[in-house]
């Protein structure tokens, strides 16, 4: 293993993906058990996500799930990737993280995103519009103010005020500049579009202003990494997610993960096949040796301090094996 990989932190974002023939409850319990397994493998943090009204994702309440994960683990950092700030009042978000940090001191991360619901129906149900994402910077400032006790309302966020919960900005597009101006660590995807990712990182580093939260830029790159005994095995791990993405692009809904065998036997339209094939490319996937080499390249290109691995799969054993193989690359 290279010096560069050794100096980099590796963390995991688990989206609590539902699987065909398995319940939402199972997906959530799988997430908690997965966190325990990854803690044993030495990963730095374990994050959970926020999605609303998506058939393929059980994780809709990240701070609730983070509490379950933190309660079931002892040392790994636990957080959100992320809480979508436009969906919530900043005071309530501050209170939730204040409670988490009070219960699990020194282990909680506050990953924050600016997405609103994917569909008009979900946005309406949340009482939000597309333009609510435009005020993300203001919402972020308000949220951090609750921890510092600087709210102009004269109200105090209990138990958040005075606590330090590290904030991270999930940067999609605009997010890099917002993270830079706020002086916050940034999480940026996706490994499949390296050029765009590099532009975002450059913009972030150029405009970064030191803050109490981060004296210098801190870059976390995120994406799927699959490691197997053979290149074919690694590719198969990515098949269910690639098909779910293709399905969502062609039919408008994001479904539970199907087993790879079923996907491989499907008759696809040309359009579906195009999205599916493109969904399989650009990830870091292969044997330990191939993945180690690819990681070295991407870390050189980006200068990232941390990698947030976001791989999902139908086959839970193969998925855990992939994370185990990745951990062995990183700790060699």
mmCIF file of C-alpha atoms in Angstrom:
data_model
loop_
_atom_site.group_PDB
_atom_site.id
_atom_site.type_symbol
_atom_site.label_atom_id
_atom_site.label_comp_id
_atom_site.label_asym_id
_atom_site.label_seq_id
_atom_site.Cartn_x
_atom_site.Cartn_y
_atom_site.Cartn_z
ATOM 1 C CA UNK A 1 0.000 0.000 0.000
ATOM 2 C CA UNK A 2 1.164 3.505 -0.760
ATOM 3 C CA UNK A 3 2.020 6.216 1.708
ATOM 4 C CA UNK A 4 -0.883 8.261 0.273
ATOM 5 C CA UNK A 5 -3.541 5.609 0.907
ATOM 6 C CA UNK A 6 -2.131 4.989 4.385
ATOM 7 C CA UNK A 7 -2.504 8.678 5.265
ATOM 8 C CA UNK A 8 -6.147 8.773 4.125
ATOM 9 C CA UNK A 9 -9.202 8.079 6.266
ATOM 10 C CA UNK A 10 -11.800 5.658 4.904
ATOM 11 C CA UNK A 11 -15.456 5.940 5.910
ATOM 12 C CA UNK A 12 -18.812 4.516 4.798
ATOM 13 C CA UNK A 13 -22.194 5.941 3.827
ATOM 14 C CA UNK A 14 -24.960 3.331 3.957
ATOM 15 C CA UNK A 15 -28.232 4.305 2.279
ATOM 16 C CA UNK A 16 -30.323 1.512 3.863
ATOM 17 C CA UNK A 17 -31.219 0.221 0.405
ATOM 18 C CA UNK A 18 -34.192 -2.113 0.345
ATOM 19 C CA UNK A 19 -33.818 -5.414 -1.529
ATOM 20 C CA UNK A 20 -36.391 -7.321 -3.555
ATOM 21 C CA UNK A 21 -38.169 -9.801 -1.299
ATOM 22 C CA UNK A 22 -36.938 -8.104 1.893
ATOM 23 C CA UNK A 23 -38.713 -5.564 4.115
ATOM 24 C CA UNK A 24 -37.872 -1.969 5.015
ATOM 25 C CA UNK A 25 -37.371 -3.140 8.610
ATOM 26 C CA UNK A 26 -34.739 -5.619 7.439
ATOM 27 C CA UNK A 27 -32.912 -2.898 5.501
ATOM 28 C CA UNK A 28 -32.707 -0.724 8.625
ATOM 29 C CA UNK A 29 -31.555 -3.590 10.842
ATOM 30 C CA UNK A 30 -28.986 -4.497 8.163
ATOM 31 C CA UNK A 31 -27.643 -0.935 8.407
ATOM 32 C CA UNK A 32 -27.165 -1.166 12.177
ATOM 33 C CA UNK A 33 -25.490 -4.575 11.931
ATOM 34 C CA UNK A 34 -23.324 -3.347 9.059
ATOM 35 C CA UNK A 35 -22.070 -0.465 11.212
ATOM 36 C CA UNK A 36 -20.960 -2.948 13.864
ATOM 37 C CA UNK A 37 -19.100 -5.024 11.270
ATOM 38 C CA UNK A 38 -17.401 -1.988 9.725
ATOM 39 C CA UNK A 39 -16.367 -0.684 13.133
ATOM 40 C CA UNK A 40 -14.537 -4.002 13.617
ATOM 41 C CA UNK A 41 -12.761 -3.447 10.272
ATOM 42 C CA UNK A 42 -11.420 -0.056 11.396
ATOM 43 C CA UNK A 43 -13.450 2.377 9.254
ATOM 44 C CA UNK A 44 -13.367 5.967 10.522
ATOM 45 C CA UNK A 45 -17.042 7.004 10.273
ATOM 46 C CA UNK A 46 -20.392 5.505 9.373
ATOM 47 C CA UNK A 47 -23.051 7.778 7.918
ATOM 48 C CA UNK A 48 -26.725 7.283 7.047
ATOM 49 C CA UNK A 49 -28.859 9.167 4.518
ATOM 50 C CA UNK A 50 -32.195 10.997 4.165
ATOM 51 C CA UNK A 51 -34.633 10.040 1.399
ATOM 52 C CA UNK A 52 -38.394 10.548 1.334
ATOM 53 C CA UNK A 53 -40.981 8.453 -0.473
ATOM 54 C CA UNK A 54 -38.409 6.328 -2.342
ATOM 55 C CA UNK A 55 -39.407 2.631 -2.723
ATOM 56 C CA UNK A 56 -35.757 1.549 -2.779
ATOM 57 C CA UNK A 57 -34.577 3.351 0.374
ATOM 58 C CA UNK A 58 -35.726 2.684 3.942
ATOM 59 C CA UNK A 59 -33.630 5.459 5.531
ATOM 60 C CA UNK A 60 -35.951 8.455 5.816
ATOM 61 C CA UNK A 61 -35.034 9.741 9.300
ATOM 62 C CA UNK A 62 -31.231 9.952 9.532
ATOM 63 C CA UNK A 63 -30.880 11.351 13.044
ATOM 64 C CA UNK A 64 -33.142 8.578 14.409
ATOM 65 C CA UNK A 65 -31.155 5.915 12.566
ATOM 66 C CA UNK A 66 -27.851 7.527 13.627
ATOM 67 C CA UNK A 67 -28.966 7.162 17.266
ATOM 68 C CA UNK A 68 -29.577 3.437 16.749
ATOM 69 C CA UNK A 69 -26.196 3.029 15.027
ATOM 70 C CA UNK A 70 -24.326 4.972 17.710
ATOM 71 C CA UNK A 71 -26.078 2.938 20.424
ATOM 72 C CA UNK A 72 -24.985 -0.334 18.784
ATOM 73 C CA UNK A 73 -21.317 0.696 18.304
ATOM 74 C CA UNK A 74 -18.552 1.972 20.572
ATOM 75 C CA UNK A 75 -15.783 3.793 18.738
ATOM 76 C CA UNK A 76 -16.684 4.546 15.115
ATOM 77 C CA UNK A 77 -17.867 8.099 14.396
ATOM 78 C CA UNK A 78 -21.549 8.237 13.411
ATOM 79 C CA UNK A 79 -23.338 10.850 11.355
ATOM 80 C CA UNK A 80 -25.559 11.818 8.479
ATOM 81 C CA UNK A 81 -24.819 11.960 4.786
ATOM 82 C CA UNK A 82 -26.811 14.030 5.065
ATOM 83 C CA UNK A 83 -29.656 15.794 6.755
ATOM 84 C CA UNK A 84 -31.263 17.816 3.944
ATOM 85 C CA UNK A 85 -31.418 21.203 5.582
ATOM 86 C CA UNK A 86 -34.081 22.778 3.310
ATOM 87 C CA UNK A 87 -36.550 20.125 4.587
ATOM 88 C CA UNK A 88 -36.215 21.135 8.246
ATOM 89 C CA UNK A 89 -36.145 24.060 10.658
ATOM 90 C CA UNK A 90 -32.493 24.699 11.655
ATOM 91 C CA UNK A 91 -33.457 24.916 15.358
ATOM 92 C CA UNK A 92 -34.930 21.386 15.288
ATOM 93 C CA UNK A 93 -31.845 20.028 13.469
ATOM 94 C CA UNK A 94 -29.584 21.672 16.083
ATOM 95 C CA UNK A 95 -31.626 20.136 18.897
ATOM 96 C CA UNK A 96 -31.460 16.662 17.316
ATOM 97 C CA UNK A 97 -27.689 16.798 16.931
ATOM 98 C CA UNK A 98 -27.365 18.292 20.401
ATOM 99 C CA UNK A 99 -29.197 15.258 21.788
ATOM 100 C CA UNK A 100 -27.015 12.852 19.772
ATOM 101 C CA UNK A 101 -23.792 14.565 20.863
ATOM 102 C CA UNK A 102 -24.958 14.606 24.500
ATOM 103 C CA UNK A 103 -25.674 10.861 24.411
ATOM 104 C CA UNK A 104 -22.578 9.884 22.376
ATOM 105 C CA UNK A 105 -20.004 12.613 23.119
ATOM 106 C CA UNK A 106 -17.160 13.063 20.645
ATOM 107 C CA UNK A 107 -18.555 10.596 18.090
ATOM 108 C CA UNK A 108 -21.224 12.511 16.146
ATOM 109 C CA UNK A 109 -20.863 14.194 12.718
ATOM 110 C CA UNK A 110 -23.382 16.549 11.142
ATOM 111 C CA UNK A 111 -23.356 16.035 7.361
ATOM 112 C CA UNK A 112 -25.718 18.535 5.698
ATOM 113 C CA UNK A 113 -27.142 18.649 2.184
ATOM 114 C CA UNK A 114 -29.222 21.090 0.183
ATOM 115 C CA UNK A 115 -31.548 18.757 -1.762
ATOM 116 C CA UNK A 116 -35.303 19.014 -1.492
ATOM 117 C CA UNK A 117 -37.556 16.037 -2.355
ATOM 118 C CA UNK A 118 -37.039 14.403 -5.769
ATOM 119 C CA UNK A 119 -40.651 14.716 -6.966
ATOM 120 C CA UNK A 120 -43.373 17.376 -6.829
ATOM 121 C CA UNK A 121 -45.453 15.034 -4.649
ATOM 122 C CA UNK A 122 -42.692 14.588 -2.063
ATOM 123 C CA UNK A 123 -41.919 18.328 -2.020
ATOM 124 C CA UNK A 124 -45.607 19.105 -1.510
ATOM 125 C CA UNK A 125 -45.845 16.547 1.307
ATOM 126 C CA UNK A 126 -42.815 18.170 2.980
ATOM 127 C CA UNK A 127 -44.299 21.641 2.466
ATOM 128 C CA UNK A 128 -41.277 22.651 0.400
ATOM 129 C CA UNK A 129 -40.619 23.986 -3.102
ATOM 130 C CA UNK A 130 -37.612 23.644 -5.384
ATOM 131 C CA UNK A 131 -36.499 27.176 -4.511
ATOM 132 C CA UNK A 132 -36.152 26.293 -0.806
ATOM 133 C CA UNK A 133 -32.705 24.884 -1.695
ATOM 134 C CA UNK A 134 -31.645 28.408 -2.733
ATOM 135 C CA UNK A 135 -31.408 29.572 0.871
ATOM 136 C CA UNK A 136 -29.150 26.726 1.996
ATOM 137 C CA UNK A 137 -26.366 29.145 2.921
ATOM 138 C CA UNK A 138 -28.667 31.134 5.203
ATOM 139 C CA UNK A 139 -30.052 27.960 6.782
ATOM 140 C CA UNK A 140 -26.528 26.688 7.394
ATOM 141 C CA UNK A 141 -25.548 29.924 9.076
ATOM 142 C CA UNK A 142 -28.644 29.812 11.280
ATOM 143 C CA UNK A 143 -27.982 26.179 12.223
ATOM 144 C CA UNK A 144 -24.373 26.831 13.257
ATOM 145 C CA UNK A 145 -25.561 29.896 15.183
ATOM 146 C CA UNK A 146 -27.705 27.691 17.436
ATOM 147 C CA UNK A 147 -24.559 25.833 18.564
ATOM 148 C CA UNK A 148 -22.758 29.124 19.252
ATOM 149 C CA UNK A 149 -25.707 30.713 21.045
ATOM 150 C CA UNK A 150 -25.836 33.681 18.660
ATOM 151 C CA UNK A 151 -29.475 33.505 17.549
ATOM 152 C CA UNK A 152 -31.017 36.982 17.268
ATOM 153 C CA UNK A 153 -34.306 35.490 18.577
ATOM 154 C CA UNK A 154 -32.954 35.325 22.114
ATOM 155 C CA UNK A 155 -33.945 31.628 22.140
ATOM 156 C CA UNK A 156 -31.357 29.050 23.202
ATOM 157 C CA UNK A 157 -31.104 25.593 21.597
ATOM 158 C CA UNK A 158 -30.991 22.986 24.325
ATOM 159 C CA UNK A 159 -28.893 20.850 24.552
ATOM 160 C CA UNK A 160 -26.998 21.991 21.416
ATOM 161 C CA UNK A 161 -25.695 25.363 22.597
ATOM 162 C CA UNK A 162 -22.016 25.174 23.532
ATOM 163 C CA UNK A 163 -21.509 21.723 22.002
ATOM 164 C CA UNK A 164 -19.194 21.056 19.062
ATOM 165 C CA UNK A 165 -20.620 18.724 16.428
ATOM 166 C CA UNK A 166 -18.402 18.775 13.309
ATOM 167 C CA UNK A 167 -20.436 20.029 10.322
ATOM 168 C CA UNK A 168 -19.783 18.820 6.752
ATOM 169 C CA UNK A 169 -21.338 20.185 3.562
ATOM 170 C CA UNK A 170 -22.441 17.690 0.909
ATOM 171 C CA UNK A 171 -21.383 19.546 -2.210
ATOM 172 C CA UNK A 172 -23.369 19.036 -5.351
ATOM 173 C CA UNK A 173 -22.715 21.865 -7.801
ATOM 174 C CA UNK A 174 -23.150 25.059 -5.772
ATOM 175 C CA UNK A 175 -22.183 23.356 -2.531
ATOM 176 C CA UNK A 176 -18.404 23.690 -3.016
ATOM 177 C CA UNK A 177 -18.524 27.495 -2.903
ATOM 178 C CA UNK A 178 -20.927 27.460 0.050
ATOM 179 C CA UNK A 179 -18.666 25.073 2.010
ATOM 180 C CA UNK A 180 -15.662 27.275 1.203
ATOM 181 C CA UNK A 181 -17.313 30.525 2.327
ATOM 182 C CA UNK A 182 -18.581 28.899 5.554
ATOM 183 C CA UNK A 183 -15.152 27.376 6.237
ATOM 184 C CA UNK A 184 -16.521 23.842 6.540
ATOM 185 C CA UNK A 185 -15.239 20.406 5.502
ATOM 186 C CA UNK A 186 -16.738 19.307 2.179
ATOM 187 C CA UNK A 187 -17.962 15.942 0.895
ATOM 188 C CA UNK A 188 -17.942 15.766 -2.892
ATOM 189 C CA UNK A 189 -19.031 13.037 -5.347
ATOM 190 C CA UNK A 190 -18.913 11.402 -7.563
ATOM 191 C CA UNK A 191 -15.958 9.292 -8.573
ATOM 192 C CA UNK A 192 -17.578 8.702 -11.970
ATOM 193 C CA UNK A 193 -17.056 12.295 -13.119
ATOM 194 C CA UNK A 194 -13.490 13.027 -12.044
ATOM 195 C CA UNK A 195 -13.209 16.225 -14.061
ATOM 196 C CA UNK A 196 -16.271 17.794 -12.454
ATOM 197 C CA UNK A 197 -15.140 16.615 -9.036
ATOM 198 C CA UNK A 198 -11.712 18.181 -9.505
ATOM 199 C CA UNK A 199 -13.268 21.494 -10.563
ATOM 200 C CA UNK A 200 -15.406 21.532 -7.417
ATOM 201 C CA UNK A 201 -12.395 20.745 -5.205
ATOM 202 C CA UNK A 202 -10.315 23.487 -6.859
ATOM 203 C CA UNK A 203 -13.136 25.992 -6.375
ATOM 204 C CA UNK A 204 -13.445 24.958 -2.718
ATOM 205 C CA UNK A 205 -9.721 25.291 -1.992
ATOM 206 C CA UNK A 206 -9.460 28.634 -3.813
ATOM 207 C CA UNK A 207 -12.339 30.268 -1.927
ATOM 208 C CA UNK A 208 -11.915 28.588 1.480
ATOM 209 C CA UNK A 209 -12.103 30.900 4.499
ATOM 210 C CA UNK A 210 -10.800 29.475 7.788
ATOM 211 C CA UNK A 211 -13.464 29.150 10.498
ATOM 212 C CA UNK A 212 -13.788 27.862 14.063
ATOM 213 C CA UNK A 213 -14.966 24.574 12.496
ATOM 214 C CA UNK A 214 -12.029 24.061 10.108
ATOM 215 C CA UNK A 215 -8.748 26.034 10.014
ATOM 216 C CA UNK A 216 -7.982 24.717 6.513
ATOM 217 C CA UNK A 217 -9.787 22.938 3.653
ATOM 218 C CA UNK A 218 -10.835 19.347 4.327
ATOM 219 C CA UNK A 219 -11.946 17.301 1.323
ATOM 220 C CA UNK A 220 -13.896 14.037 1.483
ATOM 221 C CA UNK A 221 -14.441 12.354 -1.894
ATOM 222 C CA UNK A 222 -17.343 9.912 -2.183
ATOM 223 C CA UNK A 223 -18.425 7.148 -4.537
ATOM 224 C CA UNK A 224 -18.754 3.405 -5.073
ATOM 225 C CA UNK A 225 -15.747 1.139 -4.557
ATOM 226 C CA UNK A 226 -16.106 -2.606 -5.155
ATOM 227 C CA UNK A 227 -13.351 -5.112 -4.382
ATOM 228 C CA UNK A 228 -13.498 -8.831 -5.167
ATOM 229 C CA UNK A 229 -11.229 -11.783 -5.940
ATOM 230 C CA UNK A 230 -11.895 -11.158 -9.655
ATOM 231 C CA UNK A 231 -12.792 -8.085 -11.752
ATOM 232 C CA UNK A 232 -16.048 -9.876 -12.730
ATOM 233 C CA UNK A 233 -16.992 -10.358 -9.072
ATOM 234 C CA UNK A 234 -16.466 -6.649 -8.376
ATOM 235 C CA UNK A 235 -18.566 -5.687 -11.410
ATOM 236 C CA UNK A 236 -21.402 -8.022 -10.336
ATOM 237 C CA UNK A 237 -21.558 -6.253 -6.988
ATOM 238 C CA UNK A 238 -22.388 -3.014 -8.858
ATOM 239 C CA UNK A 239 -25.065 -4.578 -11.110
ATOM 240 C CA UNK A 240 -28.156 -4.171 -8.830
ATOM 241 C CA UNK A 241 -27.512 -0.468 -8.182
ATOM 242 C CA UNK A 242 -26.729 0.203 -11.860
ATOM 243 C CA UNK A 243 -30.040 -1.392 -12.865
ATOM 244 C CA UNK A 244 -31.992 0.559 -10.196
ATOM 245 C CA UNK A 245 -30.503 3.801 -11.534
ATOM 246 C CA UNK A 246 -31.358 2.832 -15.128
ATOM 247 C CA UNK A 247 -34.908 1.965 -14.018
ATOM 248 C CA UNK A 248 -35.299 5.331 -12.278
ATOM 249 C CA UNK A 249 -34.020 7.214 -15.340
ATOM 250 C CA UNK A 250 -36.426 5.434 -17.691
ATOM 251 C CA UNK A 251 -39.485 4.887 -15.474
ATOM 252 C CA UNK A 252 -39.284 7.619 -12.867
ATOM 253 C CA UNK A 253 -39.147 5.473 -9.711
ATOM 254 C CA UNK A 254 -36.124 4.196 -7.831
ATOM 255 C CA UNK A 255 -36.854 0.518 -7.024
ATOM 256 C CA UNK A 256 -35.542 -1.966 -4.440
ATOM 257 C CA UNK A 257 -32.299 -3.693 -5.435
ATOM 258 C CA UNK A 258 -32.772 -6.842 -7.538
ATOM 259 C CA UNK A 259 -30.327 -9.775 -7.444
ATOM 260 C CA UNK A 260 -27.569 -9.539 -10.067
ATOM 261 C CA UNK A 261 -28.644 -12.844 -11.722
ATOM 262 C CA UNK A 262 -32.089 -11.425 -12.467
ATOM 263 C CA UNK A 263 -30.674 -8.226 -13.964
ATOM 264 C CA UNK A 264 -28.249 -10.170 -16.127
ATOM 265 C CA UNK A 265 -31.120 -12.174 -17.643
ATOM 266 C CA UNK A 266 -33.379 -9.151 -18.328
ATOM 267 C CA UNK A 267 -34.330 -8.056 -21.825
ATOM 268 C CA UNK A 268 -33.594 -4.290 -21.798
ATOM 269 C CA UNK A 269 -34.611 -1.594 -24.252
ATOM 270 C CA UNK A 270 -31.746 0.238 -25.953
ATOM 271 C CA UNK A 271 -32.359 3.234 -23.690
ATOM 272 C CA UNK A 272 -32.357 1.098 -20.525
ATOM 273 C CA UNK A 273 -29.246 -0.744 -21.674
ATOM 274 C CA UNK A 274 -27.479 2.593 -22.269
ATOM 275 C CA UNK A 275 -28.236 3.890 -18.762
ATOM 276 C CA UNK A 276 -27.386 0.492 -17.240
ATOM 277 C CA UNK A 277 -24.013 0.192 -18.983
ATOM 278 C CA UNK A 278 -23.100 3.763 -18.089
ATOM 279 C CA UNK A 279 -24.143 3.029 -14.495
ATOM 280 C CA UNK A 280 -21.534 0.280 -14.353
ATOM 281 C CA UNK A 281 -18.651 2.454 -15.547
ATOM 282 C CA UNK A 282 -16.418 4.940 -13.783
ATOM 283 C CA UNK A 283 -16.508 3.374 -10.312
ATOM 284 C CA UNK A 284 -13.397 2.063 -8.604
ATOM 285 C CA UNK A 285 -13.840 -1.694 -8.982
ATOM 286 C CA UNK A 286 -11.654 -4.751 -9.332
ATOM 287 C CA UNK A 287 -9.187 -6.893 -7.408
ATOM 288 C CA UNK A 288 -7.225 -5.558 -4.436
ATOM 289 C CA UNK A 289 -4.282 -4.737 -6.672
ATOM 290 C CA UNK A 290 -6.410 -2.890 -9.247
ATOM 291 C CA UNK A 291 -8.310 -0.937 -6.585
ATOM 292 C CA UNK A 292 -5.122 0.010 -4.697
ATOM 293 C CA UNK A 293 -3.670 1.415 -7.928
ATOM 294 C CA UNK A 294 -6.856 3.310 -8.816
ATOM 295 C CA UNK A 295 -7.141 4.758 -5.293
ATOM 296 C CA UNK A 296 -3.572 5.975 -5.457
ATOM 297 C CA UNK A 297 -4.370 7.777 -8.740
ATOM 298 C CA UNK A 298 -7.539 9.450 -7.492
ATOM 299 C CA UNK A 299 -5.927 10.546 -4.211
ATOM 300 C CA UNK A 300 -3.024 12.073 -6.141
ATOM 301 C CA UNK A 301 -5.464 13.880 -8.451
ATOM 302 C CA UNK A 302 -7.692 15.265 -5.684
ATOM 303 C CA UNK A 303 -5.458 15.608 -2.619
ATOM 304 C CA UNK A 304 -8.467 14.390 -0.590
ATOM 305 C CA UNK A 305 -8.000 13.681 3.109
ATOM 306 C CA UNK A 306 -10.811 11.121 3.277
ATOM 307 C CA UNK A 307 -12.793 8.697 1.109
ATOM 308 C CA UNK A 308 -16.488 8.068 1.849
ATOM 309 C CA UNK A 309 -17.446 4.737 0.285
ATOM 310 C CA UNK A 310 -21.091 4.512 -0.814
ATOM 311 C CA UNK A 311 -21.349 1.023 -2.354
ATOM 312 C CA UNK A 312 -24.716 -0.760 -2.055
ATOM 313 C CA UNK A 313 -25.515 -4.296 -3.182
ATOM 314 C CA UNK A 314 -28.127 -7.027 -3.101
ATOM 315 C CA UNK A 315 -25.705 -9.705 -1.912
ATOM 316 C CA UNK A 316 -24.906 -8.677 1.666
ATOM 317 C CA UNK A 317 -22.085 -11.237 2.052
ATOM 318 C CA UNK A 318 -20.332 -10.048 -1.120
ATOM 319 C CA UNK A 319 -20.801 -6.436 0.010
ATOM 320 C CA UNK A 320 -19.218 -7.071 3.419
ATOM 321 C CA UNK A 321 -16.433 -9.036 1.724
ATOM 322 C CA UNK A 322 -15.756 -6.027 -0.535
ATOM 323 C CA UNK A 323 -15.483 -3.685 2.472
ATOM 324 C CA UNK A 324 -13.268 -6.238 4.232
ATOM 325 C CA UNK A 325 -10.931 -6.418 1.211
ATOM 326 C CA UNK A 326 -10.855 -2.615 0.985
ATOM 327 C CA UNK A 327 -9.958 -2.371 4.685
ATOM 328 C CA UNK A 328 -7.087 -4.799 4.128
ATOM 329 C CA UNK A 329 -5.746 -2.622 1.251
ATOM 330 C CA UNK A 330 -5.928 0.456 3.440
ATOM 331 C CA UNK A 331 -4.254 -1.117 6.483
ATOM 332 C CA UNK A 332 -1.555 -3.158 4.726
#
